Amino acid sequence: MANHNVRGWRRVVRAFGYSMKGFKACFELEEAFRQEIFLLIPLVPLGIWLGATPIERAMLVGSLLIVPIVELLNSAIEANVDRVGLERHELSGRAKDIASAAVFSSIAFCLVIWALILLPKWL
């Protein structure tokens, strides 16, 4: 548990360590997160290359980065729901479904951004 008495740079360093633990746990335990990270490896350079202006590059790359961010939140919600209990409950299922819908929406957002920027160049 975080020490609330830690201040200044020590707090920043500890917060960074907690964040890295979160990335590691999600990467090791969540296949969807791993898949999204592996897709980022070629797509981020591709987005930088295909963007004609700095704004286009930011939109292409930024829309990609939103997907794993939302996946991290989805995984946190799922872990919290599973911690409460593994038996089926309507509210637990709803929470997981809504979090999954957020991931789907982020992927759809990414696809729309890429289509809006790239399709007019190729049509």
GROMACS .gro file of N, CA, C and O in nm:
model
  492
    1MET      N    1   0.085  -0.118   0.000
    1MET     CA    2   0.000   0.000   0.000
    1MET      C    3   0.089   0.123   0.000
    1MET      O    4   0.193   0.127   0.064
    2ALA      N    5   0.046   0.224  -0.069
    2ALA     CA    6   0.125   0.347  -0.081
    2ALA      C    7   0.138   0.415   0.055
    2ALA      O    8   0.045   0.416   0.135
    3ASN      N    9   0.256   0.472   0.078
    3ASN     CA   10   0.281   0.547   0.200
    3ASN      C   11   0.242   0.692   0.176
    3ASN      O   12   0.303   0.761   0.095
    4HIS      N   13   0.141   0.740   0.247
    4HIS     CA   14   0.091   0.875   0.224
    4HIS      C   15   0.185   0.982   0.281
    4HIS      O   16   0.166   1.100   0.253
    5ASN      N   17   0.285   0.943   0.358
    5ASN     CA   18   0.379   1.040   0.413
    5ASN      C   19   0.495   1.068   0.319
    5ASN      O   20   0.571   1.161   0.343
    6VAL      N   21   0.508   0.991   0.212
    6VAL     CA   22   0.617   1.012   0.117
    6VAL      C   23   0.581   1.130   0.029
    6VAL      O   24   0.472   1.138  -0.027
    7ARG      N   25   0.675   1.221   0.012
    7ARG     CA   26   0.651   1.342  -0.068
    7ARG      C   27   0.767   1.365  -0.163
    7ARG      O   28   0.870   1.300  -0.155
    8GLY      N   29   0.747   1.459  -0.253
    8GLY     CA   30   0.853   1.500  -0.344
    8GLY      C   31   0.890   1.392  -0.443
    8GLY      O   32   0.806   1.315  -0.490
    9TRP      N   33   1.019   1.387  -0.475
    9TRP     CA   34   1.068   1.294  -0.576
    9TRP      C   35   1.052   1.148  -0.535
    9TRP      O   36   1.032   1.062  -0.621
   10ARG      N   37   1.059   1.121  -0.406
   10ARG     CA   38   1.040   0.982  -0.361
   10ARG      C   39   0.900   0.933  -0.398
   10ARG      O   40   0.881   0.818  -0.437
   11ARG      N   41   0.802   1.020  -0.385
   11ARG     CA   42   0.665   0.984  -0.422
   11ARG      C   43   0.656   0.958  -0.572
   11ARG      O   44   0.593   0.862  -0.616
   12VAL      N   45   0.720   1.043  -0.652
   12VAL     CA   46   0.718   1.026  -0.798
   12VAL      C   47   0.784   0.893  -0.836
   12VAL      O   48   0.732   0.819  -0.920
   13VAL      N   49   0.897   0.864  -0.773
   13VAL     CA   50   0.968   0.739  -0.803
   13VAL      C   51   0.884   0.619  -0.765
   13VAL      O   52   0.874   0.521  -0.841
   14ARG      N   53   0.821   0.624  -0.649
   14ARG     CA   54   0.736   0.512  -0.608
   14ARG      C   55   0.615   0.497  -0.700
   14ARG      O   56   0.577   0.386  -0.735
   15ALA      N   57   0.555   0.608  -0.738
   15ALA     CA   58   0.441   0.603  -0.830
   15ALA      C   59   0.483   0.542  -0.963
   15ALA      O   60   0.409   0.461  -1.022
   16PHE      N   61   0.601   0.577  -1.011
   16PHE     CA   62   0.652   0.519  -1.135
   16PHE      C   63   0.669   0.368  -1.118
   16PHE      O   64   0.634   0.291  -1.208
   17GLY      N   65   0.722   0.326  -1.005
   17GLY     CA   66   0.739   0.183  -0.979
   17GLY      C   67   0.606   0.109  -0.978
   17GLY      O   68   0.594   0.000  -1.034
   18TYR      N   69   0.504   0.169  -0.916
   18TYR     CA   70   0.372   0.106  -0.916
   18TYR      C   71   0.316   0.096  -1.057
   18TYR      O   72   0.254  -0.004  -1.094
   19SER      N   73   0.338   0.200  -1.137
   19SER     CA   74   0.292   0.197  -1.276
   19SER      C   75   0.360   0.086  -1.354
   19SER      O   76   0.295   0.015  -1.432
   20MET      N   77   0.490   0.070  -1.335
   20MET     CA   78   0.562  -0.036  -1.406
   20MET      C   79   0.513  -0.174  -1.363
   20MET      O   80   0.502  -0.265  -1.445
   21LYS      N   81   0.480  -0.190  -1.232
   21LYS     CA   82   0.422  -0.316  -1.186
   21LYS      C   83   0.289  -0.342  -1.255
   21LYS      O   84   0.258  -0.456  -1.291
   22GLY      N   85   0.211  -0.238  -1.276
   22GLY     CA   86   0.083  -0.252  -1.343
   22GLY      C   87   0.100  -0.292  -1.489
   22GLY      O   88   0.029  -0.381  -1.539
   23PHE      N   89   0.194  -0.227  -1.559
   23PHE     CA   90   0.222  -0.264  -1.698
   23PHE      C   91   0.266  -0.410  -1.706
   23PHE      O   92   0.220  -0.485  -1.791
   24LYS      N   93   0.357  -0.448  -1.616
   24LYS     CA   94   0.408  -0.585  -1.617
   24LYS      C   95   0.297  -0.686  -1.592
   24LYS      O   96   0.286  -0.787  -1.663
   25ALA      N   97   0.214  -0.660  -1.493
   25ALA     CA   98   0.106  -0.753  -1.460
   25ALA      C   99   0.009  -0.765  -1.577
   25ALA      O  100  -0.032  -0.877  -1.613
   26CYS      N  101  -0.026  -0.654  -1.638
   26CYS     CA  102  -0.121  -0.658  -1.749
   26CYS      C  103  -0.059  -0.731  -1.868
   26CYS      O  104  -0.126  -0.811  -1.934
   27PHE      N  105   0.069  -0.706  -1.895
   27PHE     CA  106   0.135  -0.771  -2.007
   27PHE      C  107   0.143  -0.922  -1.985
   27PHE      O  108   0.121  -1.001  -2.077
   28GLU      N  109   0.173  -0.963  -1.863
   28GLU     CA  110   0.187  -1.106  -1.834
   28GLU      C  111   0.054  -1.179  -1.828
   28GLU      O  112   0.046  -1.296  -1.865
   29LEU      N  113  -0.051  -1.111  -1.781
   29LEU     CA  114  -0.177  -1.180  -1.752
   29LEU      C  115  -0.287  -1.159  -1.856
   29LEU      O  116  -0.383  -1.235  -1.858
   30GLU      N  117  -0.276  -1.057  -1.940
   30GLU     CA  118  -0.383  -1.023  -2.033
   30GLU      C  119  -0.337  -1.037  -2.178
   30GLU      O  120  -0.258  -0.957  -2.227
   31GLU      N  121  -0.388  -1.139  -2.245
   31GLU     CA  122  -0.348  -1.164  -2.384
   31GLU      C  123  -0.388  -1.047  -2.475
   31GLU      O  124  -0.313  -1.011  -2.565
   32ALA      N  125  -0.504  -0.989  -2.454
   32ALA     CA  126  -0.548  -0.878  -2.538
   32ALA      C  127  -0.450  -0.761  -2.528
   32ALA      O  128  -0.418  -0.698  -2.630
   33PHE      N  129  -0.399  -0.732  -2.409
   33PHE     CA  130  -0.302  -0.624  -2.393
   33PHE      C  131  -0.174  -0.656  -2.469
   33PHE      O  132  -0.119  -0.568  -2.536
   34ARG      N  133  -0.127  -0.780  -2.458
   34ARG     CA  134  -0.006  -0.819  -2.533
   34ARG      C  135  -0.028  -0.802  -2.683
   34ARG      O  136   0.059  -0.750  -2.753
   35GLN      N  137  -0.143  -0.845  -2.733
   35GLN     CA  138  -0.172  -0.832  -2.875
   35GLN      C  139  -0.171  -0.686  -2.918
   35GLN      O  140  -0.117  -0.651  -3.023
   36GLU      N  141  -0.230  -0.601  -2.837
   36GLU     CA  142  -0.233  -0.458  -2.871
   36GLU      C  143  -0.093  -0.397  -2.870
   36GLU      O  144  -0.059  -0.317  -2.958
   37ILE      N  145  -0.011  -0.437  -2.775
   37ILE     CA  146   0.126  -0.385  -2.771
   37ILE      C  147   0.205  -0.433  -2.893
   37ILE      O  148   0.278  -0.355  -2.955
   38PHE      N  149   0.189  -0.560  -2.929
   38PHE     CA  150   0.260  -0.612  -3.046
   38PHE      C  151   0.213  -0.544  -3.175
   38PHE      O  152   0.292  -0.526  -3.268
   39LEU      N  153   0.087  -0.505  -3.182
   39LEU     CA  154   0.038  -0.431  -3.298
   39LEU      C  155   0.092  -0.288  -3.301
   39LEU      O  156   0.112  -0.231  -3.408
   40LEU      N  157   0.114  -0.231  -3.183
   40LEU     CA  158   0.170  -0.095  -3.178
   40LEU      C  159   0.309  -0.088  -3.238
   40LEU      O  160   0.346   0.015  -3.296
   41ILE      N  161   0.387  -0.193  -3.224
   41ILE     CA  162   0.527  -0.191  -3.267
   41ILE      C  163   0.540  -0.153  -3.414
   41ILE      O  164   0.617  -0.063  -3.447
   42PRO      N  165   0.466  -0.215  -3.507
   42PRO     CA  166   0.476  -0.169  -3.646
   42PRO      C  167   0.386  -0.050  -3.678
   42PRO      O  168   0.418   0.031  -3.766
   43LEU      N  169   0.272  -0.037  -3.607
   43LEU     CA  170   0.177   0.066  -3.644
   43LEU      C  171   0.218   0.208  -3.603
   43LEU      O  172   0.186   0.304  -3.673
   44VAL      N  173   0.288   0.224  -3.493
   44VAL     CA  174   0.332   0.358  -3.453
   44VAL      C  175   0.428   0.416  -3.556
   44VAL      O  176   0.406   0.528  -3.604
   45PRO      N  177   0.534   0.344  -3.597
   45PRO     CA  178   0.619   0.400  -3.702
   45PRO      C  179   0.542   0.423  -3.834
   45PRO      O  180   0.568   0.522  -3.904
   46LEU      N  181   0.449   0.333  -3.865
   46LEU     CA  182   0.369   0.350  -3.986
   46LEU      C  183   0.285   0.477  -3.977
   46LEU      O  184   0.275   0.553  -4.075
   47GLY      N  185   0.224   0.502  -3.862
   47GLY     CA  186   0.146   0.624  -3.844
   47GLY      C  187   0.231   0.749  -3.857
   47GLY      O  188   0.188   0.848  -3.916
   48ILE      N  189   0.353   0.745  -3.804
   48ILE     CA  190   0.444   0.859  -3.816
   48ILE      C  191   0.482   0.880  -3.962
   48ILE      O  192   0.487   0.993  -4.011
   49TRP      N  193   0.504   0.772  -4.034
   49TRP     CA  194   0.543   0.780  -4.175
   49TRP      C  195   0.427   0.826  -4.264
   49TRP      O  196   0.446   0.905  -4.356
   50LEU      N  197   0.307   0.776  -4.238
   50LEU     CA  198   0.192   0.808  -4.323
   50LEU      C  199   0.134   0.946  -4.296
   50LEU      O  200   0.071   1.005  -4.384
   51GLY      N  201   0.151   0.999  -4.178
   51GLY     CA  202   0.098   1.132  -4.147
   51GLY      C  203   0.174   1.238  -4.223
   51GLY      O  204   0.297   1.244  -4.220
   52ALA      N  205   0.101   1.324  -4.292
   52ALA     CA  206   0.165   1.428  -4.374
   52ALA      C  207   0.201   1.551  -4.291
   52ALA      O  208   0.293   1.624  -4.327
   53THR      N  209   0.131   1.574  -4.183
   53THR     CA  210   0.156   1.690  -4.098
   53THR      C  211   0.175   1.642  -3.955
   53THR      O  212   0.137   1.530  -3.920
   54PRO      N  213   0.231   1.727  -3.870
   54PRO     CA  214   0.244   1.688  -3.729
   54PRO      C  215   0.108   1.654  -3.665
   54PRO      O  216   0.100   1.562  -3.583
   55ILE      N  217   0.004   1.724  -3.703
   55ILE     CA  218  -0.129   1.696  -3.647
   55ILE      C  219  -0.177   1.558  -3.691
   55ILE      O  220  -0.231   1.481  -3.611
   56GLU      N  221  -0.158   1.525  -3.818
   56GLU     CA  222  -0.198   1.392  -3.866
   56GLU      C  223  -0.119   1.283  -3.795
   56GLU      O  224  -0.175   1.181  -3.755
   57ARG      N  225   0.010   1.304  -3.779
   57ARG     CA  226   0.092   1.205  -3.708
   57ARG      C  227   0.044   1.188  -3.565
   57ARG      O  228   0.033   1.076  -3.515
   58ALA      N  229   0.014   1.299  -3.499
   58ALA     CA  230  -0.034   1.293  -3.360
   58ALA      C  231  -0.168   1.220  -3.353
   58ALA      O  232  -0.190   1.140  -3.260
   59MET      N  233  -0.256   1.244  -3.448
   59MET     CA  234  -0.386   1.176  -3.448
   59MET      C  235  -0.370   1.026  -3.475
   59MET      O  236  -0.435   0.944  -3.408
   60LEU      N  237  -0.288   0.991  -3.573
   60LEU     CA  238  -0.269   0.849  -3.605
   60LEU      C  239  -0.206   0.774  -3.488
   60LEU      O  240  -0.255   0.668  -3.446
   61VAL      N  241  -0.100   0.828  -3.432
   61VAL     CA  242  -0.031   0.762  -3.321
   61VAL      C  243  -0.114   0.771  -3.193
   61VAL      O  244  -0.128   0.672  -3.120
   62GLY      N  245  -0.172   0.886  -3.166
   62GLY     CA  246  -0.253   0.903  -3.045
   62GLY      C  247  -0.372   0.810  -3.041
   62GLY      O  248  -0.404   0.753  -2.936
   63SER      N  249  -0.437   0.791  -3.156
   63SER     CA  250  -0.552   0.700  -3.159
   63SER      C  251  -0.509   0.557  -3.131
   63SER      O  252  -0.584   0.479  -3.072
   64LEU      N  253  -0.388   0.522  -3.172
   64LEU     CA  254  -0.335   0.389  -3.141
   64LEU      C  255  -0.308   0.373  -2.992
   64LEU      O  256  -0.337   0.268  -2.933
   65LEU      N  257  -0.252   0.475  -2.931
   65LEU     CA  258  -0.214   0.467  -2.790
   65LEU      C  259  -0.335   0.462  -2.696
   65LEU      O  260  -0.325   0.412  -2.584
   66ILE      N  261  -0.448   0.514  -2.742
   66ILE     CA  262  -0.569   0.511  -2.659
   66ILE      C  263  -0.614   0.367  -2.634
   66ILE      O  264  -0.664   0.335  -2.526
   67VAL      N  265  -0.593   0.280  -2.732
   67VAL     CA  266  -0.643   0.141  -2.720
   67VAL      C  267  -0.580   0.069  -2.600
   67VAL      O  268  -0.653   0.015  -2.516
   68PRO      N  269  -0.448   0.063  -2.586
   68PRO     CA  270  -0.394  -0.007  -2.468
   68PRO      C  271  -0.424   0.066  -2.336
   68PRO      O  272  -0.432   0.002  -2.231
   69ILE      N  273  -0.442   0.197  -2.341
   69ILE     CA  274  -0.479   0.269  -2.219
   69ILE      C  275  -0.615   0.222  -2.170
   69ILE      O  276  -0.634   0.191  -2.052
   70VAL      N  277  -0.710   0.212  -2.263
   70VAL     CA  278  -0.844   0.165  -2.226
   70VAL      C  279  -0.838   0.018  -2.185
   70VAL      O  280  -0.909  -0.024  -2.093
   71GLU      N  281  -0.752  -0.060  -2.250
   71GLU     CA  282  -0.736  -0.201  -2.211
   71GLU      C  283  -0.683  -0.214  -2.069
   71GLU      O  284  -0.725  -0.303  -1.994
   72LEU      N  285  -0.592  -0.125  -2.029
   72LEU     CA  286  -0.544  -0.126  -1.891
   72LEU      C  287  -0.659  -0.101  -1.794
   72LEU      O  288  -0.671  -0.170  -1.691
   73LEU      N  289  -0.744  -0.005  -1.825
   73LEU     CA  290  -0.859   0.022  -1.739
   73LEU      C  291  -0.956  -0.096  -1.737
   73LEU      O  292  -1.008  -0.132  -1.631
   74ASN      N  293  -0.979  -0.156  -1.853
   74ASN     CA  294  -1.065  -0.275  -1.861
   74ASN      C  295  -1.010  -0.387  -1.774
   74ASN      O  296  -1.084  -0.451  -1.699
   75SER      N  297  -0.881  -0.410  -1.783
   75SER     CA  298  -0.819  -0.517  -1.705
   75SER      C  299  -0.828  -0.488  -1.555
   75SER      O  300  -0.850  -0.580  -1.475
   76ALA      N  301  -0.814  -0.362  -1.517
   76ALA     CA  302  -0.826  -0.325  -1.375
   76ALA      C  303  -0.968  -0.350  -1.325
   76ALA      O  304  -0.987  -0.403  -1.215
   77ILE      N  305  -1.066  -0.315  -1.405
   77ILE     CA  306  -1.205  -0.339  -1.366
   77ILE      C  307  -1.232  -0.488  -1.353
   77ILE      O  308  -1.292  -0.534  -1.256
   78GLU      N  309  -1.185  -0.566  -1.451
   78GLU     CA  310  -1.206  -0.711  -1.446
   78GLU      C  311  -1.139  -0.773  -1.324
   78GLU      O  312  -1.198  -0.859  -1.258
   79ALA      N  313  -1.017  -0.730  -1.293
   79ALA     CA  314  -0.948  -0.784  -1.177
   79ALA      C  315  -1.022  -0.750  -1.048
   79ALA      O  316  -1.035  -0.834  -0.959
   80ASN      N  317  -1.072  -0.629  -1.040
   80ASN     CA  318  -1.146  -0.588  -0.921
   80ASN      C  319  -1.275  -0.667  -0.907
   80ASN      O  320  -1.310  -0.712  -0.797
   81VAL      N  321  -1.347  -0.686  -1.016
   81VAL     CA  322  -1.471  -0.763  -1.012
   81VAL      C  323  -1.442  -0.907  -0.973
   81VAL      O  324  -1.512  -0.966  -0.889
   82ASP      N  325  -1.336  -0.965  -1.031
   82ASP     CA  326  -1.302  -1.104  -0.999
   82ASP      C  327  -1.257  -1.119  -0.854
   82ASP      O  328  -1.278  -1.224  -0.792
   83ARG      N  329  -1.195  -1.016  -0.798
   83ARG     CA  330  -1.151  -1.022  -0.658
   83ARG      C  331  -1.272  -1.031  -0.565
   83ARG      O  332  -1.270  -1.102  -0.465
   84VAL      N  333  -1.379  -0.962  -0.600
   84VAL     CA  334  -1.499  -0.962  -0.517
   84VAL      C  335  -1.561  -1.100  -0.514
   84VAL      O  336  -1.608  -1.146  -0.411
   85GLY      N  337  -1.559  -1.168  -0.628
   85GLY     CA  338  -1.616  -1.303  -0.632
   85GLY      C  339  -1.625  -1.354  -0.773
   85GLY      O  340  -1.649  -1.277  -0.865
   86LEU      N  341  -1.603  -1.483  -0.791
   86LEU     CA  342  -1.605  -1.542  -0.925
   86LEU      C  343  -1.744  -1.593  -0.964
   86LEU      O  344  -1.764  -1.633  -1.078
   87GLU      N  345  -1.839  -1.593  -0.868
   87GLU     CA  346  -1.974  -1.637  -0.905
   87GLU      C  347  -2.038  -1.532  -0.997
   87GLU      O  348  -2.005  -1.415  -0.993
   88ARG      N  349  -2.128  -1.580  -1.081
   88ARG     CA  350  -2.193  -1.491  -1.177
   88ARG      C  351  -2.291  -1.400  -1.104
   88ARG      O  352  -2.371  -1.444  -1.023
   89HIS      N  353  -2.280  -1.273  -1.135
   89HIS     CA  354  -2.371  -1.174  -1.080
   89HIS      C  355  -2.401  -1.073  -1.189
   89HIS      O  356  -2.311  -1.036  -1.266
   90GLU      N  357  -2.525  -1.029  -1.196
   90GLU     CA  358  -2.566  -0.938  -1.303
   90GLU      C  359  -2.482  -0.810  -1.306
   90GLU      O  360  -2.439  -0.767  -1.413
   91LEU      N  361  -2.455  -0.751  -1.191
   91LEU     CA  362  -2.378  -0.627  -1.187
   91LEU      C  363  -2.231  -0.650  -1.224
   91LEU      O  364  -2.170  -0.566  -1.290
   92SER      N  365  -2.176  -0.763  -1.184
   92SER     CA  366  -2.038  -0.795  -1.222
   92SER      C  367  -2.028  -0.812  -1.373
   92SER      O  368  -1.936  -0.760  -1.436
   93GLY      N  369  -2.123  -0.885  -1.429
   93GLY     CA  370  -2.125  -0.903  -1.573
   93GLY      C  371  -2.142  -0.772  -1.647
   93GLY      O  372  -2.077  -0.747  -1.749
   94ARG      N  373  -2.228  -0.686  -1.593
   94ARG     CA  374  -2.250  -0.557  -1.656
   94ARG      C  375  -2.122  -0.472  -1.654
   94ARG      O  376  -2.087  -0.409  -1.753
   95ALA      N  377  -2.053  -0.470  -1.540
   95ALA     CA  378  -1.929  -0.393  -1.530
   95ALA      C  379  -1.827  -0.442  -1.631
   95ALA      O  380  -1.761  -0.361  -1.698
   96LYS      N  381  -1.812  -0.573  -1.642
   96LYS     CA  382  -1.716  -0.629  -1.738
   96LYS      C  383  -1.758  -0.599  -1.882
   96LYS      O  384  -1.674  -0.567  -1.966
   97ASP      N  385  -1.887  -0.609  -1.910
   97ASP     CA  386  -1.935  -0.582  -2.046
   97ASP      C  387  -1.915  -0.436  -2.084
   97ASP      O  388  -1.877  -0.404  -2.197
   98ILE      N  389  -1.940  -0.346  -1.991
   98ILE     CA  390  -1.922  -0.204  -2.018
   98ILE      C  391  -1.775  -0.172  -2.041
   98ILE      O  392  -1.739  -0.095  -2.133
   99ALA      N  393  -1.688  -0.231  -1.961
   99ALA     CA  394  -1.544  -0.210  -1.980
   99ALA      C  395  -1.499  -0.266  -2.115
   99ALA      O  396  -1.418  -0.205  -2.185
  100SER      N  397  -1.553  -0.380  -2.153
  100SER     CA  398  -1.521  -0.438  -2.283
  100SER      C  399  -1.573  -0.347  -2.395
  100SER      O  400  -1.506  -0.330  -2.498
  101ALA      N  401  -1.689  -0.288  -2.377
  101ALA     CA  402  -1.744  -0.196  -2.476
  101ALA      C  403  -1.654  -0.073  -2.490
  101ALA      O  404  -1.640  -0.018  -2.602
  102ALA      N  405  -1.592  -0.030  -2.382
  102ALA     CA  406  -1.498   0.083  -2.388
  102ALA      C  407  -1.377   0.047  -2.474
  102ALA      O  408  -1.331   0.129  -2.554
  103VAL      N  409  -1.326  -0.075  -2.460
  103VAL     CA  410  -1.214  -0.119  -2.543
  103VAL      C  411  -1.257  -0.122  -2.689
  103VAL      O  412  -1.186  -0.072  -2.778
  104PHE      N  413  -1.374  -0.181  -2.716
  104PHE     CA  414  -1.426  -0.185  -2.853
  104PHE      C  415  -1.439  -0.044  -2.910
  104PHE      O  416  -1.402  -0.018  -3.025
  105SER      N  417  -1.491   0.048  -2.830
  105SER     CA  418  -1.508   0.186  -2.876
  105SER      C  419  -1.375   0.252  -2.907
  105SER      O  420  -1.364   0.328  -3.003
  106SER      N  421  -1.272   0.223  -2.829
  106SER     CA  422  -1.140   0.281  -2.855
  106SER      C  423  -1.082   0.226  -2.984
  106SER      O  424  -1.017   0.300  -3.060
  107ILE      N  425  -1.105   0.098  -3.011
  107ILE     CA  426  -1.057   0.039  -3.136
  107ILE      C  427  -1.133   0.100  -3.254
  107ILE      O  428  -1.073   0.136  -3.357
  108ALA      N  429  -1.265   0.115  -3.241
  108ALA     CA  430  -1.346   0.177  -3.347
  108ALA      C  431  -1.301   0.321  -3.371
  108ALA      O  432  -1.289   0.365  -3.486
  109PHE      N  433  -1.274   0.395  -3.264
  109PHE     CA  434  -1.225   0.532  -3.275
  109PHE      C  435  -1.094   0.535  -3.353
  109PHE      O  436  -1.076   0.618  -3.443
  110CYS      N  437  -1.004   0.445  -3.321
  110CYS     CA  438  -0.876   0.436  -3.391
  110CYS      C  439  -0.897   0.410  -3.540
  110CYS      O  440  -0.836   0.476  -3.625
  111LEU      N  441  -0.982   0.315  -3.572
  111LEU     CA  442  -1.009   0.283  -3.712
  111LEU      C  443  -1.069   0.401  -3.787
  111LEU      O  444  -1.033   0.428  -3.902
  112VAL      N  445  -1.160   0.473  -3.723
  112VAL     CA  446  -1.221   0.590  -3.786
  112VAL      C  447  -1.117   0.698  -3.812
  112VAL      O  448  -1.113   0.757  -3.921
  113ILE      N  449  -1.031   0.725  -3.715
  113ILE     CA  450  -0.926   0.826  -3.732
  113ILE      C  451  -0.836   0.788  -3.849
  113ILE      O  452  -0.807   0.870  -3.937
  114TRP      N  453  -0.790   0.663  -3.853
  114TRP     CA  454  -0.702   0.620  -3.962
  114TRP      C  455  -0.774   0.631  -4.097
  114TRP      O  456  -0.716   0.674  -4.195
  115ALA      N  457  -0.901   0.592  -4.101
  115ALA     CA  458  -0.976   0.599  -4.226
  115ALA      C  459  -0.996   0.744  -4.270
  115ALA      O  460  -0.977   0.776  -4.389
  116LEU      N  461  -1.031   0.831  -4.178
  116LEU     CA  462  -1.055   0.972  -4.214
  116LEU      C  463  -0.929   1.041  -4.264
  116LEU      O  464  -0.935   1.129  -4.350
  117ILE      N  465  -0.816   1.001  -4.211
  117ILE     CA  466  -0.690   1.065  -4.252
  117ILE      C  467  -0.635   1.001  -4.379
  117ILE      O  468  -0.588   1.071  -4.470
  118LEU      N  469  -0.641   0.869  -4.388
  118LEU     CA  470  -0.571   0.800  -4.497
  118LEU      C  471  -0.656   0.775  -4.622
  118LEU      O  472  -0.603   0.780  -4.733
  119LEU      N  473  -0.783   0.747  -4.606
  119LEU     CA  474  -0.866   0.717  -4.725
  119LEU      C  475  -0.870   0.831  -4.827
  119LEU      O  476  -0.859   0.805  -4.947
  120PRO      N  477  -0.887   0.958  -4.784
  120PRO     CA  478  -0.888   1.064  -4.887
  120PRO      C  479  -0.757   1.075  -4.967
  120PRO      O  480  -0.758   1.116  -5.082
  121LYS      N  481  -0.647   1.031  -4.909
  121LYS     CA  482  -0.519   1.036  -4.980
  121LYS      C  483  -0.512   0.928  -5.088
  121LYS      O  484  -0.438   0.943  -5.185
  122TRP      N  485  -0.585   0.819  -5.068
  122TRP     CA  486  -0.576   0.707  -5.161
  122TRP      C  487  -0.695   0.698  -5.255
  122TRP      O  488  -0.697   0.613  -5.344
  123LEU      N  489  -0.795   0.780  -5.236
  123LEU     CA  490  -0.913   0.776  -5.325
  123LEU      C  491  -0.906   0.883  -5.430
  123LEU      O  492  -0.848   0.982  -5.426
   0.00000   0.00000   0.00000
